[in-house]
PDB file of C-alpha atoms in Angstrom:
ATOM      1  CA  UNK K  20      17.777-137.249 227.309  1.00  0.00           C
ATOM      2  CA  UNK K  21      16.087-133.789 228.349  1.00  0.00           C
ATOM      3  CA  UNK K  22      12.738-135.000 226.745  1.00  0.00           C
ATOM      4  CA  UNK K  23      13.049-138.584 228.254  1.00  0.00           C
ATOM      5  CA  UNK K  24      13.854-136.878 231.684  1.00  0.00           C
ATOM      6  CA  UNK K  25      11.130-134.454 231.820  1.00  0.00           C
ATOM      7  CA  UNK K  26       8.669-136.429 233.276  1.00  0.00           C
ATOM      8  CA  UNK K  27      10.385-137.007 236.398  1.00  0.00           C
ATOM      9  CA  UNK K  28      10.583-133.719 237.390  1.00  0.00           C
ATOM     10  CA  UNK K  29       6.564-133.557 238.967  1.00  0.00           C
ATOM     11  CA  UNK K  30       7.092-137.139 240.477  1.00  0.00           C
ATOM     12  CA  UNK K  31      10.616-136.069 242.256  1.00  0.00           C
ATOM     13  CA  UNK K  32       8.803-132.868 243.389  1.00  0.00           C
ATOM     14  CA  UNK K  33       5.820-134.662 245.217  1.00  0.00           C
ATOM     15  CA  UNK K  34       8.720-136.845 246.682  1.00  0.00           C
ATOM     16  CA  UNK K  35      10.356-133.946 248.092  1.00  0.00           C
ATOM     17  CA  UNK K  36       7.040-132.023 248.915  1.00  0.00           C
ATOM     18  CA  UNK K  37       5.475-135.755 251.360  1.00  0.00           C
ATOM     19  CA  UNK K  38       9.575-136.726 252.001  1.00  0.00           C
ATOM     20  CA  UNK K  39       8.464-136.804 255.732  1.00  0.00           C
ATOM     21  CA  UNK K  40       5.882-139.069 255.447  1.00  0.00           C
ATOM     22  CA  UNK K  41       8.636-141.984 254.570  1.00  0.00           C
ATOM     23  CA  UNK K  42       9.171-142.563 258.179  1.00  0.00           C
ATOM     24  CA  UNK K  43       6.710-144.829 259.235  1.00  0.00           C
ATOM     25  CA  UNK K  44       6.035-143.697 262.620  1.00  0.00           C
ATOM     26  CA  UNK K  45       5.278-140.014 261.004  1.00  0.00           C
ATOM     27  CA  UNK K  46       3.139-141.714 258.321  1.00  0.00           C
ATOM     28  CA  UNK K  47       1.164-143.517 260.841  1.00  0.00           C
ATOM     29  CA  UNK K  48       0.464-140.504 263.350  1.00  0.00           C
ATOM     30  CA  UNK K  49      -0.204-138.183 260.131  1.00  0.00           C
ATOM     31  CA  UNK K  50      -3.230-140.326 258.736  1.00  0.00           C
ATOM     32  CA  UNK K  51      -4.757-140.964 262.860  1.00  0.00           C
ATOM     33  CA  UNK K  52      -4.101-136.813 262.817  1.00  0.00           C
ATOM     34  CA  UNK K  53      -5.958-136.061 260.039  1.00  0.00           C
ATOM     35  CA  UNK K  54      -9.160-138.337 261.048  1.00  0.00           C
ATOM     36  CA  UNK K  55      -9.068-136.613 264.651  1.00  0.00           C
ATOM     37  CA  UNK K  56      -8.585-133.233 262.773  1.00  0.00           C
ATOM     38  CA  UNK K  57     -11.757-134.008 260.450  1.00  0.00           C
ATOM     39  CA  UNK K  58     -13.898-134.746 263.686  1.00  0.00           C
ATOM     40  CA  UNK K  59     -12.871-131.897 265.844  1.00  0.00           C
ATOM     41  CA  UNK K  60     -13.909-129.178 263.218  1.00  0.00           C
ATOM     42  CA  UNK K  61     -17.322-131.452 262.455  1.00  0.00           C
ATOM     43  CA  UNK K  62     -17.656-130.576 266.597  1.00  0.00           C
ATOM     44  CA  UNK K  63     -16.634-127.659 266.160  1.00  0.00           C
ATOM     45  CA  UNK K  64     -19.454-126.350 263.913  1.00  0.00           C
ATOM     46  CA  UNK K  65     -22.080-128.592 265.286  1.00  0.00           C
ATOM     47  CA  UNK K  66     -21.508-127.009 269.155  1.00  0.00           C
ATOM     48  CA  UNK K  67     -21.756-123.497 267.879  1.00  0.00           C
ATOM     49  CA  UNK K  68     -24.876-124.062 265.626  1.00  0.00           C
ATOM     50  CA  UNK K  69     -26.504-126.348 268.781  1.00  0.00           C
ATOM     51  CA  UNK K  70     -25.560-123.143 271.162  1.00  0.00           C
ATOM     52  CA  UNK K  71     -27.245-120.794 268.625  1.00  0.00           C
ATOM     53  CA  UNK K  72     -30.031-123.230 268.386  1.00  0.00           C
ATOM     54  CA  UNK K  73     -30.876-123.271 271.924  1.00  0.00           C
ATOM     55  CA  UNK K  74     -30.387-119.864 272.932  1.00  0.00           C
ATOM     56  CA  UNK K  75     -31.241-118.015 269.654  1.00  0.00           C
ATOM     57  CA  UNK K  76     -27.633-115.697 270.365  1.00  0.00           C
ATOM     58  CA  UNK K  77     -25.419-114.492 268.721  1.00  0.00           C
ATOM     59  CA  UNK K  78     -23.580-113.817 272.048  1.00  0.00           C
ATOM     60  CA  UNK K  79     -23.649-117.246 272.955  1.00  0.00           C
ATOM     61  CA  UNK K  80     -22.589-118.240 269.714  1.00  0.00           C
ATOM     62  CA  UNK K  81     -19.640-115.987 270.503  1.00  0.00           C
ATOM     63  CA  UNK K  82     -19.292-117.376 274.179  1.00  0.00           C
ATOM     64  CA  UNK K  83     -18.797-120.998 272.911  1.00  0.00           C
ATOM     65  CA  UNK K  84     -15.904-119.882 270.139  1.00  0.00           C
ATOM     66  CA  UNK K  85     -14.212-117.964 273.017  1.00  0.00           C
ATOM     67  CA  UNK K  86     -14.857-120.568 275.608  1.00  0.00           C
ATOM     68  CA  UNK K  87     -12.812-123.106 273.064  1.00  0.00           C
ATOM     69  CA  UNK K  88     -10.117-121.210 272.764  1.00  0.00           C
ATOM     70  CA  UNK K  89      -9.179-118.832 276.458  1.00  0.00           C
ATOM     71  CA  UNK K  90      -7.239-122.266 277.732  1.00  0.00           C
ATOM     72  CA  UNK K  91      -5.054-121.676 274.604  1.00  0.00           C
ATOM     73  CA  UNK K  92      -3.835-118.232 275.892  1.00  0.00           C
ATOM     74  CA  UNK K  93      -3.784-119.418 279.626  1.00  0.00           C
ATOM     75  CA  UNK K  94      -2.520-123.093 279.527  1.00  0.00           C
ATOM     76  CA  UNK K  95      -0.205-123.506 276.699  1.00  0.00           C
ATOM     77  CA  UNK K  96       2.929-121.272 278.083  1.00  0.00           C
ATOM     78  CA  UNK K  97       2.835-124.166 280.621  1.00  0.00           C
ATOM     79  CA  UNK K  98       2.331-127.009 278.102  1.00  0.00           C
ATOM     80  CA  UNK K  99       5.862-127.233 277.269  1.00  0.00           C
ATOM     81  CA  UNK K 100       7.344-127.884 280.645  1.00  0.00           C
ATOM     82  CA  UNK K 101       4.844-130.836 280.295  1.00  0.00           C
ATOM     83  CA  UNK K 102       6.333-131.730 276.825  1.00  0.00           C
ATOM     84  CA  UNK K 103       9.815-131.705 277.939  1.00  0.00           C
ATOM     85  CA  UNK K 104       9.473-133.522 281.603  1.00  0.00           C
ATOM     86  CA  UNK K 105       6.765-136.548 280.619  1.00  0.00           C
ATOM     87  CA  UNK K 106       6.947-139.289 277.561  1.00  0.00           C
ATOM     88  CA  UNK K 107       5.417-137.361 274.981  1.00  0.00           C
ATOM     89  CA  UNK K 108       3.331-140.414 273.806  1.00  0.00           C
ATOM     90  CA  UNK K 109       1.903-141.546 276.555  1.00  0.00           C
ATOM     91  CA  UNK K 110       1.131-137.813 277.565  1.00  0.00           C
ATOM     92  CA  UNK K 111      -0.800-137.488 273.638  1.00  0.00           C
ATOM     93  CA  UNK K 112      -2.744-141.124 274.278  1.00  0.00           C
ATOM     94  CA  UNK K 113      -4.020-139.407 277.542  1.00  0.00           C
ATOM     95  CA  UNK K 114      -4.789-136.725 276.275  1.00  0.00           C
ATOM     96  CA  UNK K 115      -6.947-138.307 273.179  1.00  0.00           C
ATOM     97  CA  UNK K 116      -8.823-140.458 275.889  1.00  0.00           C
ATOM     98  CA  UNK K 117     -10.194-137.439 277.633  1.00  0.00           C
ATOM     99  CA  UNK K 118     -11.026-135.624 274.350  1.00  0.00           C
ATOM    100  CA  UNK K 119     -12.849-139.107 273.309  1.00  0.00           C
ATOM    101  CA  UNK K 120     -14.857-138.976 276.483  1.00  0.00           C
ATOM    102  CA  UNK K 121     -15.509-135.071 276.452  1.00  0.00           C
ATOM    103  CA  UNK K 122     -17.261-135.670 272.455  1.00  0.00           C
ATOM    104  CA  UNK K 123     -19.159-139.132 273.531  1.00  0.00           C
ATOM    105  CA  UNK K 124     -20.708-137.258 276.742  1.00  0.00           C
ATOM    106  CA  UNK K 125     -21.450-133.969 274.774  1.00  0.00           C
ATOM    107  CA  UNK K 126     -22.579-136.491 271.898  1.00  0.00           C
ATOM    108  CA  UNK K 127     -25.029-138.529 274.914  1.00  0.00           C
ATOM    109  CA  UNK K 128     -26.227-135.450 276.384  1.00  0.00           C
ATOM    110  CA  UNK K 129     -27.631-134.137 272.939  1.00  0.00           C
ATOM    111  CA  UNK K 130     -28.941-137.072 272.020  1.00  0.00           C
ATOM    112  CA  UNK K 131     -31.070-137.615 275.449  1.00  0.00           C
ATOM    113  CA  UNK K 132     -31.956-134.153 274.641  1.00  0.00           C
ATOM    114  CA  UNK K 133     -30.336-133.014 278.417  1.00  0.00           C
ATOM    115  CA  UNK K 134     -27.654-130.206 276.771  1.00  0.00           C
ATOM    116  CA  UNK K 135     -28.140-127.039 277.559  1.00  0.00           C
ATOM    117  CA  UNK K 136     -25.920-123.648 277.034  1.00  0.00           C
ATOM    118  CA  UNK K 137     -23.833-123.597 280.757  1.00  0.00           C
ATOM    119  CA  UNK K 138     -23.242-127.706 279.952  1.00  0.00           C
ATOM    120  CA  UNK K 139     -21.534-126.615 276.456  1.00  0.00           C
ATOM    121  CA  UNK K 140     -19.716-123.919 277.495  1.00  0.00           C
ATOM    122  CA  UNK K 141     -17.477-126.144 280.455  1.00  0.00           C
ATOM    123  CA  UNK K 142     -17.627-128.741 277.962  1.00  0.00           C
ATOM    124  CA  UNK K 143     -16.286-126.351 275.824  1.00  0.00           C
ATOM    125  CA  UNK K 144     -14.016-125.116 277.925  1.00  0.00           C
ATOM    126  CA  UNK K 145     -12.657-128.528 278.957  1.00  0.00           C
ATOM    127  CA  UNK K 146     -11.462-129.114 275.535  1.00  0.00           C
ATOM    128  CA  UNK K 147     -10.189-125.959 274.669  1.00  0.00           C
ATOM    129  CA  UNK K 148      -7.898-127.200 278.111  1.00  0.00           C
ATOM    130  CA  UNK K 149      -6.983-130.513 276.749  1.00  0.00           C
ATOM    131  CA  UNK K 150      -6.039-128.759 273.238  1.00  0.00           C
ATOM    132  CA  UNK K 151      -3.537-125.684 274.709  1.00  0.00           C
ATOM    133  CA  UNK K 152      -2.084-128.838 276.518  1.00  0.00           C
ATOM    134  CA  UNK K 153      -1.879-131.470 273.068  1.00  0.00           C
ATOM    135  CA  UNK K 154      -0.908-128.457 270.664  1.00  0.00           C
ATOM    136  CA  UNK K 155       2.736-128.104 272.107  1.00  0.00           C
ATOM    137  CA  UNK K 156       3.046-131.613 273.159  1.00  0.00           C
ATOM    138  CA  UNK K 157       2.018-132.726 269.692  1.00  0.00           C
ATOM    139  CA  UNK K 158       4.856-130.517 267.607  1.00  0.00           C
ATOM    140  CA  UNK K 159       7.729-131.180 269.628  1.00  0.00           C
ATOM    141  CA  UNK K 160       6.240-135.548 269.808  1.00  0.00           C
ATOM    142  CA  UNK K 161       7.693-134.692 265.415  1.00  0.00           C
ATOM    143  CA  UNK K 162      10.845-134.761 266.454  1.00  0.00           C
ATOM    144  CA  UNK K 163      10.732-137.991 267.639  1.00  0.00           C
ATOM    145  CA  UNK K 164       8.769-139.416 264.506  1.00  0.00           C
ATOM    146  CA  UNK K 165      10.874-138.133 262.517  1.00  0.00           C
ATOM    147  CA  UNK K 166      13.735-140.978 260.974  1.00  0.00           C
ATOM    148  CA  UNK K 167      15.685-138.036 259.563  1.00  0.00           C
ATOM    149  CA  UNK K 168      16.041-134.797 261.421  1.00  0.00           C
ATOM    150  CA  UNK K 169      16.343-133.048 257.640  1.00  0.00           C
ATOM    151  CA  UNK K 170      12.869-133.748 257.259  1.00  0.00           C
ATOM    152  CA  UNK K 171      11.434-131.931 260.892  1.00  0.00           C
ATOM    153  CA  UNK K 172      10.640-128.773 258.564  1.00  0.00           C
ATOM    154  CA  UNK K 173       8.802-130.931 255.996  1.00  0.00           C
ATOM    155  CA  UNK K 174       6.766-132.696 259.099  1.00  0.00           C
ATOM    156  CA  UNK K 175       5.709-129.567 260.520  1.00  0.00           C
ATOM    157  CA  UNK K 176       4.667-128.136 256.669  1.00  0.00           C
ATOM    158  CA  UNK K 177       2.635-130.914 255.701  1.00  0.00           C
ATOM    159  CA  UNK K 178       1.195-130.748 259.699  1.00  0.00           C
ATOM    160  CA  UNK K 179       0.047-127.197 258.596  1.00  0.00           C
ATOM    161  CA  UNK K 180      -1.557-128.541 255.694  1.00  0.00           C
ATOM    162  CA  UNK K 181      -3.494-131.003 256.970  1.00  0.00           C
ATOM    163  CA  UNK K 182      -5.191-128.649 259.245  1.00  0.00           C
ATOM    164  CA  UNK K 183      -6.000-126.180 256.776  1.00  0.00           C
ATOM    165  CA  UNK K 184      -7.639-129.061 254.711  1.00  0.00           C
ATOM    166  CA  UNK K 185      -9.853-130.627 257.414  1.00  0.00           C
ATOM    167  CA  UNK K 186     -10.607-127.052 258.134  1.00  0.00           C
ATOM    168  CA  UNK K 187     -12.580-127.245 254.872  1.00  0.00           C
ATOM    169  CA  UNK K 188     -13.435-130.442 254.700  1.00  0.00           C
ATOM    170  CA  UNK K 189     -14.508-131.141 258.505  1.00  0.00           C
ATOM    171  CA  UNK K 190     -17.467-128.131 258.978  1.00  0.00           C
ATOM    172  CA  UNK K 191     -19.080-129.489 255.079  1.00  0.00           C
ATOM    173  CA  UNK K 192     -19.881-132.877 256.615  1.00  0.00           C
ATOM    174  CA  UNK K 193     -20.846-131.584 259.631  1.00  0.00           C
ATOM    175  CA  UNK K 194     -23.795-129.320 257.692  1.00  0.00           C
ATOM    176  CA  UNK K 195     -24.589-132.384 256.128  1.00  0.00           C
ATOM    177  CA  UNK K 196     -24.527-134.709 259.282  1.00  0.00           C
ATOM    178  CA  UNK K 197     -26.491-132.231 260.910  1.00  0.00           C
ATOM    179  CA  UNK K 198     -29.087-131.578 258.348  1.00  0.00           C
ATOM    180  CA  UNK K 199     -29.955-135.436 258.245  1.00  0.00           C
ATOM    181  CA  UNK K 200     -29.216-136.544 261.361  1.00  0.00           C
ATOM    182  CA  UNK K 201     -28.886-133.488 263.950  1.00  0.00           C
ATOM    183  CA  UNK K 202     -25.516-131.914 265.856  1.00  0.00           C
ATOM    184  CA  UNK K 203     -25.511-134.947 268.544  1.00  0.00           C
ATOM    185  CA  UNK K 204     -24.596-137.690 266.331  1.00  0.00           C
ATOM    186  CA  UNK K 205     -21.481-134.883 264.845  1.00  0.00           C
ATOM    187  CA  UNK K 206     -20.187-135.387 268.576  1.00  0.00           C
ATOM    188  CA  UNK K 207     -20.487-138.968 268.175  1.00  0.00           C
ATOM    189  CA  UNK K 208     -18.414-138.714 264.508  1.00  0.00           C
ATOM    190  CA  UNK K 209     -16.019-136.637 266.864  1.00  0.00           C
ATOM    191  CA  UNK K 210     -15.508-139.270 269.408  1.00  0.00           C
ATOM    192  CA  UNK K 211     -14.842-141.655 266.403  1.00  0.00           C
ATOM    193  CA  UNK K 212     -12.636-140.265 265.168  1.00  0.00           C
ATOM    194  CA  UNK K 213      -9.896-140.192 268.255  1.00  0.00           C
ATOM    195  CA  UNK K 214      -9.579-143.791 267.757  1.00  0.00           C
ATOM    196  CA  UNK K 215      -7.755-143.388 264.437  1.00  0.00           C
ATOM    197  CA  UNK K 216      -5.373-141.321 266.462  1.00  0.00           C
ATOM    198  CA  UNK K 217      -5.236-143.662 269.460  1.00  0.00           C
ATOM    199  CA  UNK K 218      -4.589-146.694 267.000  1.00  0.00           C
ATOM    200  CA  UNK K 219      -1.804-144.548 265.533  1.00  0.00           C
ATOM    201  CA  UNK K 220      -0.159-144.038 268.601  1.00  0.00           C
ATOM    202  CA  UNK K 221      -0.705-147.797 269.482  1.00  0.00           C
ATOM    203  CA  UNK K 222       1.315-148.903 266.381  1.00  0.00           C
ATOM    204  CA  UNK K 223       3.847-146.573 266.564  1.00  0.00           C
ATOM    205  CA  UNK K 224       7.142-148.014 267.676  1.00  0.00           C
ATOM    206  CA  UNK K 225       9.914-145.704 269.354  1.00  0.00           C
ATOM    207  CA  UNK K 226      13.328-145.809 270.655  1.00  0.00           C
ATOM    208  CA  UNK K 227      12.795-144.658 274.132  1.00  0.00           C
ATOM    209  CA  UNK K 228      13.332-141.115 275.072  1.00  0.00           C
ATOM    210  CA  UNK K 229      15.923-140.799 278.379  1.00  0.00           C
ATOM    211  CA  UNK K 230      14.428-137.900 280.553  1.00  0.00           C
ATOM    212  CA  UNK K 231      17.054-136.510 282.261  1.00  0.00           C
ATOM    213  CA  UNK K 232      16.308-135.478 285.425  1.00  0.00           C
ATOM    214  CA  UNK K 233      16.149-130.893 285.545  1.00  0.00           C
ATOM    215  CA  UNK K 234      17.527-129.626 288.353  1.00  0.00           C
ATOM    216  CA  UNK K 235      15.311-126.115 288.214  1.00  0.00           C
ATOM    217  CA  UNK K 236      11.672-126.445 288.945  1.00  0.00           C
ATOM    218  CA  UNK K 237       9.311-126.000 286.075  1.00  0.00           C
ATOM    219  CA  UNK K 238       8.822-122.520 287.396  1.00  0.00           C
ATOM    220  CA  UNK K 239      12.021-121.909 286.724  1.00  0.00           C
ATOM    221  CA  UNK K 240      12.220-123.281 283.339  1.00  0.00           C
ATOM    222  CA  UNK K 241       8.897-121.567 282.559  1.00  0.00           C
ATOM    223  CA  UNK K 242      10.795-118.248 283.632  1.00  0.00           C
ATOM    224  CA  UNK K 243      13.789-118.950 281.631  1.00  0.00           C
ATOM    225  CA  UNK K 244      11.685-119.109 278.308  1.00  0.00           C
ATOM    226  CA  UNK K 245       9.981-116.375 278.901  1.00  0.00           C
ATOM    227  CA  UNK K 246      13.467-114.458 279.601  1.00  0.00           C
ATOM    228  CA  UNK K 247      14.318-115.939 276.156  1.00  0.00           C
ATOM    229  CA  UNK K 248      11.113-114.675 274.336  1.00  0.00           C
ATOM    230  CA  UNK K 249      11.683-111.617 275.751  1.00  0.00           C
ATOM    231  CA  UNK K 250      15.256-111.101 274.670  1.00  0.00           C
ATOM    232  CA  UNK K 251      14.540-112.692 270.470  1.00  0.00           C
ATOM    233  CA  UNK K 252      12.728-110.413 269.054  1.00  0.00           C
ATOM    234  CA  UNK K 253      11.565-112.322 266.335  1.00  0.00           C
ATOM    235  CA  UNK K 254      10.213-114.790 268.084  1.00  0.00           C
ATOM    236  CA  UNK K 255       8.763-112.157 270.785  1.00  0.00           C
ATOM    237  CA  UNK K 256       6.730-110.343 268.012  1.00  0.00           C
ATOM    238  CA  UNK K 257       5.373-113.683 266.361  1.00  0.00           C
ATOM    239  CA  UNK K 258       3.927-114.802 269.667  1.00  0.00           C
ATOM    240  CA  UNK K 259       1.982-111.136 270.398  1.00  0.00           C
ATOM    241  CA  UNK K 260       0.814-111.304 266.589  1.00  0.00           C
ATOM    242  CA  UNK K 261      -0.574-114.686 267.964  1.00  0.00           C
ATOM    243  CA  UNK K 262      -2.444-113.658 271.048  1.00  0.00           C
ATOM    244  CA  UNK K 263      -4.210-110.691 269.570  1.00  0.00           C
TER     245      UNK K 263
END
């Protein structure tokens, strides 16, 4: 019986380990994730080598990476009271639409050979907007993907995962994309890659979401959050480890 059993120890395992992916509406938003996740680092290296390529900097190389990523420290304590007042999915299909358009114009302009370095840097810093906004929204949309709440913590796991992986994956095709075919056509890839997302979020069936209506302003709730950061210090010291 122990032998015979054996070999259904690695298959219940990598059950447990992808359990979250067995609700459909995960499963779906997962693979159109992964897709958009693959493009944005292809952009992501393509927009830093085009900066470097047109102004020979290092500093500008620099100013594009920060450029991406200020909104992040600015927007997203503000993202939540969007995530918790608005539909979640309609909020994420808006937000896709304006990250396709941002990579099809950056894509265009490159292509017409009309980019230049102040052009990538408030393109840059348009998405780096729309991502502090979608980051927030996106985790707490799991919740309500999720079929059983036991598997939130699984979501979230396998959500980390799948960013480290297109993290190697994504800036590998986009040396090769741009050593054939040159960074514009990477923004293109980019802007191809939303669709998978938007088609995800298309097929994805919910049971609506009732919104009650707050009755503090989203100043207010914005205060009270930051009251309860400051008072948990746990969670206080996790979010200064992430802002330096």
């Amino acid at each position: 019986m122990t032998i015979l059993s054996h070999p259904l120890i690695p298959i219940n395992s990598i059950r447990k380990t992808f359990r979250a992916l067995k609700s459909r509406n995960y499963r779906l938003y997962f693979i159109g994730q992964f897709f958009s996740q693959l493009g944005t680092w292809v952009q992501q290296v393509a927009m830093g080598w085009l900066a470097y390529h047109l102004g020979n900097s290092a500093f500008l190389l620099g100013l594009i990476g920060f450029s991406s990523q200020i909104p992040a420290l600015l927007i997203s304590p503000f993202a939540g009271v969007i995530a918790d007042r608005f539909n979640r999915r309609k909020c994420l299909f808006l937000i896709q639409i304006l990250a396709l358009i941002q990579a099809i114009l950056l894509g265009g302009l490159t292509l017409l050979h009309w980019i230049n370095i102040p052009m990538i840097v408030l393109l840059s810093l348009f998405l780096g907007a729309i991502t502090a906004i979608e980051m927030p929204v996106r985790l707490s949309f799991f919740s309500e993907l999720i079929d059983d709440p036991n598997d939130l913590s699984n979501a979230m796991a396998l959500n980390t995962t799948q960013y480290n992986a297109a993290r190697m994956v994504g800036p590998a095709i986009a040396g090769l994309i741009i050593s054939w075919v040159g960074e514009g056509w990477c923004f293109m890839l980019n802007g191809l890659s939303y669709l998978a997302i938007i088609l995800g979020l298309c097929l994805i069936r919910l049971t609506p979401r009732h919104l009650g209506e707050s009755q503090n302003s989203a100043w207010r709730n914005f205060y009270e959050g930051f009251v309860y950061v400051r008072q948990h210090r746990p969670i206080r010291a996790i979010l200064m480890l992430v802002t330096v």
